[in-house]
Amino acid sequence: MFKLYEVDPDADTLLIVPAPPAPFAEWDDSAHHQSSGLTNGALSNGHHHHYASVHVNGINDGHGLANGLSKMSLNGSPSPPPPHPTPSPPLPDVRIKVSSKHLSLASRHFSNKIRHGDNARVQPDGRVHVRLDDGAVDPSAAVVVMNIIHGRGRKVPRFLDLDALAKVAVFVDRYRCHDAVEAYTDRWVGNLLQQWLDQGGSGLPEVYCRDLVLWIYVSYVFHQPDLFKRATAVAISKSSGPISNLGLPIREKIIRSINSQRQELIIQAVTIIRDALGSDNSIKSPSPTPVCTIGCDSFLRTAFAQSLARSCSITAESSPKALAAGVGFDAIAAAAREVEETHERWHANVGPLFAAALSFSSKPRKRKLSNTNPATAAPMTNEQERSQQHQPDSCVSRMQLTPALRDMEAQIGGLELESSLGYYLY
């Protein structure tokens, strides 16, 4: 069973696109603890409708292809899944009547297939049959790209949602036809971002989620350097490990670079916190310094360890490198904020009483002399010096960790898509 679409009436080639065997870019919620929820007015928790029908010129195709278009949402907002979704019938293969000349000009890959492929011979129907790999691309995306390649502008949608855009990106990336679709991809990306801005969003997801991974891939394939940099910056600060590729052909070098910068960020953040907390036998700081003069050093370290364990099940005794292997920046920032609040409560409630008791117990029990010579006066004890040097405001200000961490996060630049000389880096 198949569906036939005519892109070129005088076609000499039949492009055969097998139906995808699995949902597109499926997000595994069980593997990701950070739930994205509703982001930028679009559903971004991994439960998109992958096969939602569309209406084009009043025609609806139950299998998602209508007038050469796929199951793409043209309003940019996929409907939420039904409470009890019923299994969809298997999608049919798609056959598209196209021109070998147009295919060869748009893609060297297709040129080689038509000239030297296993089925390069003319078939009984008078056409060369070119069969794409099973599950390699979405049939809907193939129809859209074929309409672009053959100059059928009126058949090309003016707007694609993020899922549809990613499906087209997979086709373009696999068959290397970037130049042929460039004029349309710039418009699609711009329209989608503008719609999200109009809905009150920020354009890009602000958490690590399925949509963010799709944006990373789309911006890479369609060569959007600024968008790629912003999307990877969010992934660096919000992910807690190597990002998922969702089954997309995202370059391994991109995933490694994102994770490497994420680990560097975590190590810097943990170092800042441990420097502020000082050190003891369990928390080793590269530059041990006392935190407070009225006894909050030890319990602050304990508070940080407990907060970190609650946030990400990581022990504070771990090395910064070990911490970076399985924790996100947000968990570190949350643990730091708990330490700040605990420290502020200590100084507001317990600190003054502790300081007064320390000052009283430190007074020398000697007979008071009337004319004491300062030069011959007894030296102050260590407790007296600490009491006199204690400055609560300075101590509290030193433990303001959140601003420092947020400044660090704001300076994350993301990945550069190309070098200063214009060469692609990935």
Short mmCIF file of C-alpha atoms in Angstrom, two decimals:
data_model
loop_
_atom_site.label_atom_id
_atom_site.label_comp_id
_atom_site.label_asym_id
_atom_site.label_seq_id
_atom_site.Cartn_x
_atom_site.Cartn_y
_atom_site.Cartn_z
CA MET A 1 0.00 0.00 0.00
CA PHE A 2 1.33 3.42 -0.89
CA LYS A 3 0.33 6.99 -1.62
CA LEU A 4 1.34 8.62 -4.87
CA TYR A 5 2.14 12.32 -5.23
CA GLU A 6 2.89 14.07 -8.46
CA VAL A 7 5.44 16.86 -8.16
CA ASP A 8 6.52 16.80 -11.82
CA PRO A 9 3.87 15.81 -14.42
CA ASP A 10 6.64 14.75 -16.82
CA ALA A 11 8.53 12.81 -14.16
CA ASP A 12 11.21 10.37 -15.23
CA THR A 13 11.98 9.28 -11.65
CA LEU A 14 9.90 7.78 -8.88
CA LEU A 15 11.11 8.58 -5.37
CA ILE A 16 10.01 5.89 -2.91
CA VAL A 17 9.93 7.00 0.75
CA PRO A 18 9.18 4.24 3.29
CA ALA A 19 7.01 5.17 6.25
CA PRO A 20 8.89 5.82 9.50
CA PRO A 21 8.81 2.77 11.80
CA ALA A 22 8.81 4.75 15.07
CA PRO A 23 7.68 8.13 16.43
CA PHE A 24 9.91 11.02 15.51
CA ALA A 25 12.53 12.21 18.01
CA GLU A 26 10.90 10.51 20.98
CA TRP A 27 11.74 11.99 24.38
CA ASP A 28 12.29 9.57 27.25
CA ASP A 29 10.83 11.24 30.34
CA SER A 30 12.19 8.54 32.63
CA ALA A 31 15.75 9.40 31.61
CA HIS A 32 15.39 13.12 32.26
CA HIS A 33 14.51 14.48 35.68
CA GLN A 34 14.12 18.05 34.45
CA SER A 35 10.57 18.42 33.23
CA SER A 36 10.13 21.21 30.77
CA GLY A 37 6.38 21.63 31.01
CA LEU A 38 4.87 24.26 28.75
CA THR A 39 7.57 26.45 27.28
CA ASN A 40 7.09 29.50 25.08
CA GLY A 41 3.47 28.70 24.52
CA ALA A 42 4.26 25.35 22.90
CA LEU A 43 4.21 21.88 24.35
CA SER A 44 7.80 20.89 25.01
CA ASN A 45 7.63 17.92 27.32
CA GLY A 46 8.20 15.33 24.69
CA HIS A 47 4.54 14.47 24.10
CA HIS A 48 4.04 16.19 20.77
CA HIS A 49 1.64 14.78 18.24
CA HIS A 50 4.00 13.31 15.71
CA TYR A 51 1.23 12.46 13.26
CA ALA A 52 -1.42 15.15 13.65
CA SER A 53 -3.46 15.73 10.50
CA VAL A 54 -3.54 19.08 8.76
CA HIS A 55 -6.09 20.82 6.61
CA VAL A 56 -4.82 22.36 3.40
CA ASN A 57 -7.25 24.09 1.08
CA GLY A 58 -10.09 22.37 2.85
CA ILE A 59 -8.71 18.89 2.23
CA ASN A 60 -7.78 16.62 5.11
CA ASP A 61 -5.75 13.46 4.70
CA GLY A 62 -6.24 11.00 7.54
CA HIS A 63 -2.70 9.74 7.12
CA GLY A 64 -1.26 13.20 7.39
CA LEU A 65 -0.38 14.02 3.77
CA ALA A 66 -2.58 16.62 2.19
CA ASN A 67 -1.87 18.27 -1.16
CA GLY A 68 1.77 17.37 -0.86
CA LEU A 69 2.10 18.31 2.80
CA SER A 70 2.58 16.10 5.81
CA LYS A 71 1.10 15.79 9.23
CA MET A 72 2.51 19.15 10.15
CA SER A 73 0.80 21.61 12.41
CA LEU A 74 0.56 24.87 10.49
CA ASN A 75 -0.35 26.90 13.56
CA GLY A 76 2.81 26.00 15.46
CA SER A 77 0.99 24.65 18.52
CA PRO A 78 0.50 20.88 18.53
CA SER A 79 -2.58 19.71 20.37
CA PRO A 80 -2.03 17.89 23.67
CA PRO A 81 -2.34 14.10 23.47
CA PRO A 82 -5.70 12.52 24.29
CA PRO A 83 -6.09 10.93 27.72
CA HIS A 84 -6.19 7.43 26.22
CA PRO A 85 -4.66 7.55 22.73
CA THR A 86 -5.59 4.75 20.39
CA PRO A 87 -2.91 3.10 18.26
CA SER A 88 -2.66 4.69 14.84
CA PRO A 89 -2.78 2.45 11.77
CA PRO A 90 0.58 1.96 10.07
CA LEU A 91 1.40 4.74 7.68
CA PRO A 92 1.72 3.86 3.99
CA ASP A 93 4.84 4.33 1.93
CA VAL A 94 4.92 7.45 -0.19
CA ARG A 95 5.88 7.57 -3.85
CA ILE A 96 6.66 10.91 -5.44
CA LYS A 97 6.92 11.53 -9.19
CA VAL A 98 9.92 13.81 -9.67
CA SER A 99 12.47 14.97 -12.23
CA SER A 100 15.93 13.37 -12.19
CA LYS A 101 17.44 16.61 -13.47
CA HIS A 102 16.08 18.62 -10.56
CA LEU A 103 17.19 15.98 -8.07
CA SER A 104 20.70 15.83 -9.51
CA LEU A 105 21.12 19.61 -9.42
CA ALA A 106 19.91 19.84 -5.82
CA SER A 107 21.84 16.91 -4.34
CA ARG A 108 25.00 15.04 -5.32
CA HIS A 109 23.66 12.11 -3.31
CA PHE A 110 20.61 11.81 -5.55
CA SER A 111 22.74 12.35 -8.62
CA ASN A 112 24.87 9.34 -7.71
CA LYS A 113 21.81 7.22 -6.92
CA ILE A 114 20.17 8.00 -10.23
CA ARG A 115 23.31 7.38 -12.28
CA HIS A 116 25.01 4.59 -10.40
CA GLY A 117 22.49 3.15 -7.96
CA ASP A 118 21.33 -0.44 -7.83
CA ASN A 119 18.04 0.54 -9.43
CA ALA A 120 19.43 3.01 -11.95
CA ARG A 121 17.81 1.06 -14.77
CA VAL A 122 14.51 2.24 -16.18
CA GLN A 123 11.62 0.23 -14.74
CA PRO A 124 8.59 -1.09 -16.67
CA ASP A 125 6.67 2.09 -15.85
CA GLY A 126 9.29 4.06 -17.81
CA ARG A 127 10.91 5.67 -14.76
CA VAL A 128 13.99 5.17 -12.62
CA HIS A 129 12.99 4.11 -9.11
CA VAL A 130 14.98 5.63 -6.25
CA ARG A 131 14.19 4.07 -2.89
CA LEU A 132 15.32 5.87 0.25
CA ASP A 133 16.56 3.97 3.27
CA ASP A 134 13.87 2.59 5.57
CA GLY A 135 12.96 5.09 8.27
CA ALA A 136 15.68 7.51 7.18
CA VAL A 137 13.38 10.48 6.62
CA ASP A 138 9.78 11.45 7.15
CA PRO A 139 7.64 11.19 3.97
CA SER A 140 6.01 14.53 4.70
CA ALA A 141 9.38 16.27 4.78
CA ALA A 142 10.34 14.58 1.51
CA VAL A 143 7.24 16.00 -0.19
CA VAL A 144 7.99 19.51 1.09
CA VAL A 145 11.62 19.39 -0.08
CA MET A 146 10.63 17.97 -3.48
CA ASN A 147 8.19 20.83 -4.00
CA ILE A 148 10.97 23.30 -3.19
CA ILE A 149 13.48 21.61 -5.50
CA HIS A 150 10.99 21.61 -8.37
CA GLY A 151 10.05 25.27 -7.92
CA ARG A 152 6.48 24.63 -6.81
CA GLY A 153 6.42 27.55 -4.37
CA ARG A 154 2.66 27.58 -3.91
CA LYS A 155 2.80 24.04 -2.56
CA VAL A 156 5.42 24.94 0.04
CA PRO A 157 3.98 25.89 3.46
CA ARG A 158 4.80 29.36 4.72
CA PHE A 159 4.96 28.14 8.31
CA LEU A 160 6.24 24.95 9.91
CA ASP A 161 6.14 24.01 13.57
CA LEU A 162 9.30 22.83 15.30
CA ASP A 163 8.67 19.12 14.71
CA ALA A 164 8.05 19.66 11.01
CA LEU A 165 11.12 21.89 10.78
CA ALA A 166 13.26 19.19 12.38
CA LYS A 167 11.91 16.57 9.96
CA VAL A 168 12.86 18.74 7.01
CA ALA A 169 16.27 19.28 8.62
CA VAL A 170 16.83 15.51 8.79
CA PHE A 171 16.08 15.19 5.07
CA VAL A 172 18.29 18.14 4.12
CA ASP A 173 21.12 16.94 6.35
CA ARG A 174 21.03 13.37 5.08
CA TYR A 175 20.81 14.16 1.37
CA ARG A 176 22.91 17.34 1.40
CA CYS A 177 20.53 19.74 -0.30
CA HIS A 178 21.09 22.79 1.91
CA ASP A 179 21.41 25.34 -0.89
CA ALA A 180 18.11 24.34 -2.48
CA VAL A 181 16.05 25.05 0.65
CA GLU A 182 18.01 27.92 2.22
CA ALA A 183 15.58 30.68 1.23
CA TYR A 184 12.68 28.83 2.85
CA THR A 185 14.44 27.73 6.03
CA ASP A 186 15.36 31.29 6.99
CA ARG A 187 11.69 32.24 6.73
CA TRP A 188 10.47 29.18 8.64
CA VAL A 189 12.87 29.73 11.52
CA GLY A 190 12.09 33.44 11.70
CA ASN A 191 8.32 32.92 11.60
CA LEU A 192 8.41 30.25 14.31
CA LEU A 193 10.53 32.33 16.68
CA GLN A 194 8.35 35.38 16.06
CA GLN A 195 5.19 33.44 16.83
CA TRP A 196 6.61 32.31 20.16
CA LEU A 197 7.65 35.87 20.96
CA ASP A 198 4.14 37.08 20.11
CA GLN A 199 2.75 34.52 22.55
CA GLY A 200 4.87 35.99 25.34
CA GLY A 201 7.70 33.49 25.21
CA SER A 202 11.40 34.09 24.82
CA GLY A 203 11.71 32.31 21.50
CA LEU A 204 13.84 29.44 22.81
CA PRO A 205 13.13 27.05 25.69
CA GLU A 206 14.76 28.13 28.92
CA VAL A 207 15.14 24.58 30.25
CA TYR A 208 16.71 21.40 28.95
CA CYS A 209 13.89 19.64 27.11
CA ARG A 210 12.99 17.99 23.83
CA ASP A 211 12.34 21.27 22.05
CA LEU A 212 15.78 22.56 23.01
CA VAL A 213 17.46 19.54 21.40
CA LEU A 214 15.38 20.06 18.26
CA TRP A 215 16.45 23.71 18.13
CA ILE A 216 20.10 22.74 18.45
CA TYR A 217 19.78 20.38 15.51
CA VAL A 218 17.66 22.73 13.37
CA SER A 219 19.99 25.69 13.93
CA TYR A 220 22.99 23.52 13.06
CA VAL A 221 21.57 22.09 9.83
CA PHE A 222 20.10 25.37 8.59
CA HIS A 223 23.21 27.33 9.60
CA GLN A 224 21.79 29.75 12.15
CA PRO A 225 24.93 30.71 14.16
CA ASP A 226 23.25 33.02 16.69
CA LEU A 227 20.42 30.59 17.33
CA PHE A 228 22.86 27.67 17.65
CA LYS A 229 24.93 29.61 20.16
CA ARG A 230 21.91 30.53 22.29
CA ALA A 231 20.45 27.02 22.24
CA THR A 232 23.72 25.37 23.20
CA ALA A 233 24.22 27.93 25.99
CA VAL A 234 20.91 26.84 27.53
CA ALA A 235 21.94 23.18 27.20
CA ILE A 236 25.26 23.89 28.92
CA SER A 237 23.64 25.57 31.92
CA LYS A 238 20.49 23.45 32.26
CA SER A 239 21.47 19.86 31.43
CA SER A 240 22.86 17.44 34.00
CA GLY A 241 24.84 15.26 31.61
CA PRO A 242 25.42 14.65 27.89
CA ILE A 243 22.32 15.76 26.00
CA SER A 244 20.16 13.18 24.24
CA ASN A 245 20.28 13.12 20.45
CA LEU A 246 16.64 11.90 20.30
CA GLY A 247 17.67 9.55 17.51
CA LEU A 248 18.61 12.51 15.32
CA PRO A 249 21.97 12.64 13.51
CA ILE A 250 23.37 15.29 15.86
CA ARG A 251 27.14 15.34 15.54
CA GLU A 252 28.89 13.63 18.44
CA LYS A 253 31.38 16.49 18.58
CA ILE A 254 28.55 18.91 19.40
CA ILE A 255 27.32 16.71 22.26
CA ARG A 256 30.86 16.32 23.64
CA SER A 257 31.53 20.07 23.45
CA ILE A 258 28.29 20.93 25.28
CA ASN A 259 29.03 18.41 28.03
CA SER A 260 32.64 19.57 28.36
CA GLN A 261 31.60 23.20 28.89
CA ARG A 262 28.87 22.07 31.31
CA GLN A 263 31.44 20.21 33.39
CA GLU A 264 33.76 23.22 33.43
CA LEU A 265 30.86 25.39 34.63
CA ILE A 266 30.00 22.96 37.45
CA ILE A 267 33.63 22.69 38.57
CA GLN A 268 33.95 26.49 38.74
CA ALA A 269 30.67 26.80 40.67
CA VAL A 270 31.62 24.11 43.20
CA THR A 271 35.04 25.70 43.67
CA ILE A 272 33.46 29.10 44.41
CA ILE A 273 31.13 27.56 46.99
CA ARG A 274 33.84 25.54 48.69
CA ASP A 275 36.16 28.53 48.83
CA ALA A 276 33.39 30.49 50.55
CA LEU A 277 32.71 27.64 52.98
CA GLY A 278 36.35 27.14 53.86
CA SER A 279 37.47 23.57 54.42
CA ASP A 280 37.43 20.71 56.88
CA ASN A 281 38.12 17.00 56.68
CA SER A 282 35.21 16.30 54.34
CA ILE A 283 35.30 19.30 52.01
CA LYS A 284 38.69 20.01 50.54
CA SER A 285 39.14 23.54 49.32
CA PRO A 286 42.13 24.59 47.22
CA SER A 287 42.50 27.70 49.38
CA PRO A 288 41.27 26.95 52.94
CA THR A 289 40.01 30.03 54.71
CA PRO A 290 37.78 30.52 57.76
CA VAL A 291 34.22 31.53 57.00
CA CYS A 292 32.95 33.04 60.18
CA THR A 293 34.28 33.93 63.61
CA ILE A 294 31.20 32.92 65.60
CA GLY A 295 30.98 29.23 64.84
CA CYS A 296 28.94 28.79 61.66
CA ASP A 297 31.75 27.18 59.64
CA SER A 298 30.98 23.57 60.39
CA PHE A 299 27.20 23.59 60.14
CA LEU A 300 27.30 25.53 56.83
CA ARG A 301 29.34 22.76 55.26
CA THR A 302 26.83 20.25 56.57
CA ALA A 303 23.94 22.33 55.19
CA PHE A 304 25.59 22.44 51.76
CA ALA A 305 26.17 18.68 51.75
CA GLN A 306 22.56 17.96 52.73
CA SER A 307 21.14 20.41 50.20
CA LEU A 308 23.26 18.97 47.42
CA ALA A 309 22.17 15.44 48.32
CA ARG A 310 18.50 16.47 48.20
CA SER A 311 18.89 18.22 44.85
CA CYS A 312 20.78 15.59 42.92
CA SER A 313 21.71 12.66 45.19
CA ILE A 314 25.38 13.65 45.03
CA THR A 315 27.60 13.79 48.10
CA ALA A 316 29.55 16.94 48.83
CA GLU A 317 32.63 14.85 49.56
CA SER A 318 32.89 14.06 45.85
CA SER A 319 35.54 15.80 43.83
CA PRO A 320 34.35 18.66 41.59
CA LYS A 321 35.00 16.49 38.54
CA ALA A 322 32.86 13.68 39.97
CA LEU A 323 30.12 16.17 40.84
CA ALA A 324 30.14 17.50 37.28
CA ALA A 325 29.50 14.03 35.89
CA GLY A 326 25.88 13.90 37.04
CA VAL A 327 24.63 17.23 38.31
CA GLY A 328 23.19 20.32 36.67
CA PHE A 329 24.06 23.93 37.35
CA ASP A 330 20.56 24.60 38.74
CA ALA A 331 21.07 21.94 41.44
CA ILE A 332 24.33 23.58 42.48
CA ALA A 333 22.67 27.00 42.54
CA ALA A 334 19.76 25.65 44.62
CA ALA A 335 22.16 24.12 47.14
CA ALA A 336 24.09 27.40 47.34
CA ARG A 337 20.88 29.35 47.93
CA GLU A 338 19.93 27.07 50.84
CA VAL A 339 23.35 27.69 52.37
CA GLU A 340 22.82 31.45 52.02
CA GLU A 341 19.42 31.35 53.69
CA THR A 342 20.72 29.13 56.51
CA HIS A 343 23.64 31.48 57.07
CA GLU A 344 21.39 34.55 57.15
CA ARG A 345 19.06 32.92 59.70
CA TRP A 346 22.05 31.94 61.82
CA HIS A 347 23.33 35.50 62.00
CA ALA A 348 19.86 36.92 62.59
CA ASN A 349 18.96 34.56 65.44
CA VAL A 350 21.82 32.53 66.89
CA GLY A 351 24.85 34.56 65.90
CA PRO A 352 24.40 37.53 68.29
CA LEU A 353 23.86 35.21 71.27
CA PHE A 354 26.88 33.13 70.35
CA ALA A 355 29.04 36.23 69.91
CA ALA A 356 27.93 37.66 73.27
CA ALA A 357 28.69 34.41 75.06
CA LEU A 358 32.06 34.20 73.36
CA SER A 359 32.91 37.76 74.35
CA PHE A 360 31.87 37.18 77.99
CA SER A 361 33.80 33.94 78.34
CA SER A 362 36.90 35.55 76.83
CA LYS A 363 37.28 38.32 79.43
CA PRO A 364 40.50 37.91 81.52
CA ARG A 365 39.81 37.24 85.18
CA LYS A 366 42.53 39.48 86.61
CA ARG A 367 42.47 42.25 89.17
CA LYS A 368 41.82 45.58 87.56
CA LEU A 369 44.80 47.94 87.82
CA SER A 370 44.25 51.69 88.07
CA ASN A 371 47.06 53.02 85.90
CA THR A 372 47.85 50.24 83.52
CA ASN A 373 50.59 50.88 81.03
CA PRO A 374 49.37 49.79 77.56
CA ALA A 375 52.84 48.60 76.74
CA THR A 376 52.85 46.23 79.71
CA ALA A 377 49.20 45.14 79.44
CA ALA A 378 48.52 41.44 79.03
CA PRO A 379 48.07 40.38 75.42
CA MET A 380 44.55 39.57 74.24
CA THR A 381 43.54 35.97 73.91
CA ASN A 382 42.67 34.45 70.50
CA GLU A 383 38.99 34.50 71.40
CA GLN A 384 39.17 38.23 72.17
CA GLU A 385 40.83 38.98 68.87
CA ARG A 386 38.25 36.95 67.00
CA SER A 387 35.42 38.68 68.84
CA GLN A 388 36.79 42.14 68.06
CA GLN A 389 37.51 41.27 64.45
CA HIS A 390 34.08 39.74 63.89
CA GLN A 391 32.00 41.75 61.44
CA PRO A 392 28.63 40.09 60.79
CA ASP A 393 27.81 42.21 57.73
CA SER A 394 31.08 41.25 56.06
CA CYS A 395 30.53 37.59 56.86
CA VAL A 396 27.01 37.59 55.41
CA SER A 397 28.08 39.46 52.29
CA ARG A 398 30.80 36.93 51.71
CA MET A 399 28.21 34.14 51.66
CA GLN A 400 26.14 35.79 48.92
CA LEU A 401 26.78 32.96 46.48
CA THR A 402 23.76 33.23 44.20
CA PRO A 403 24.76 36.51 42.49
CA ALA A 404 28.21 35.12 41.75
CA LEU A 405 26.77 31.92 40.29
CA ARG A 406 24.19 33.78 38.21
CA ASP A 407 26.88 36.09 36.85
CA MET A 408 28.83 33.00 35.89
CA GLU A 409 25.77 31.52 34.16
CA ALA A 410 25.10 34.76 32.29
CA GLN A 411 28.60 34.65 30.84
CA ILE A 412 28.04 31.28 29.16
CA GLY A 413 28.50 31.96 25.49
CA GLY A 414 27.39 28.69 23.94
CA LEU A 415 29.11 26.99 21.02
CA GLU A 416 30.34 28.82 17.95
CA LEU A 417 29.07 27.28 14.73
CA GLU A 418 31.95 28.53 12.61
CA SER A 419 35.46 29.84 13.08
CA SER A 420 36.56 33.44 12.64
CA LEU A 421 37.64 32.50 9.11
CA GLY A 422 34.20 31.15 8.25
CA TYR A 423 34.97 27.43 8.48
CA TYR A 424 32.41 25.09 10.01
CA LEU A 425 33.55 23.79 13.38
CA TYR A 426 31.15 20.83 13.49
#
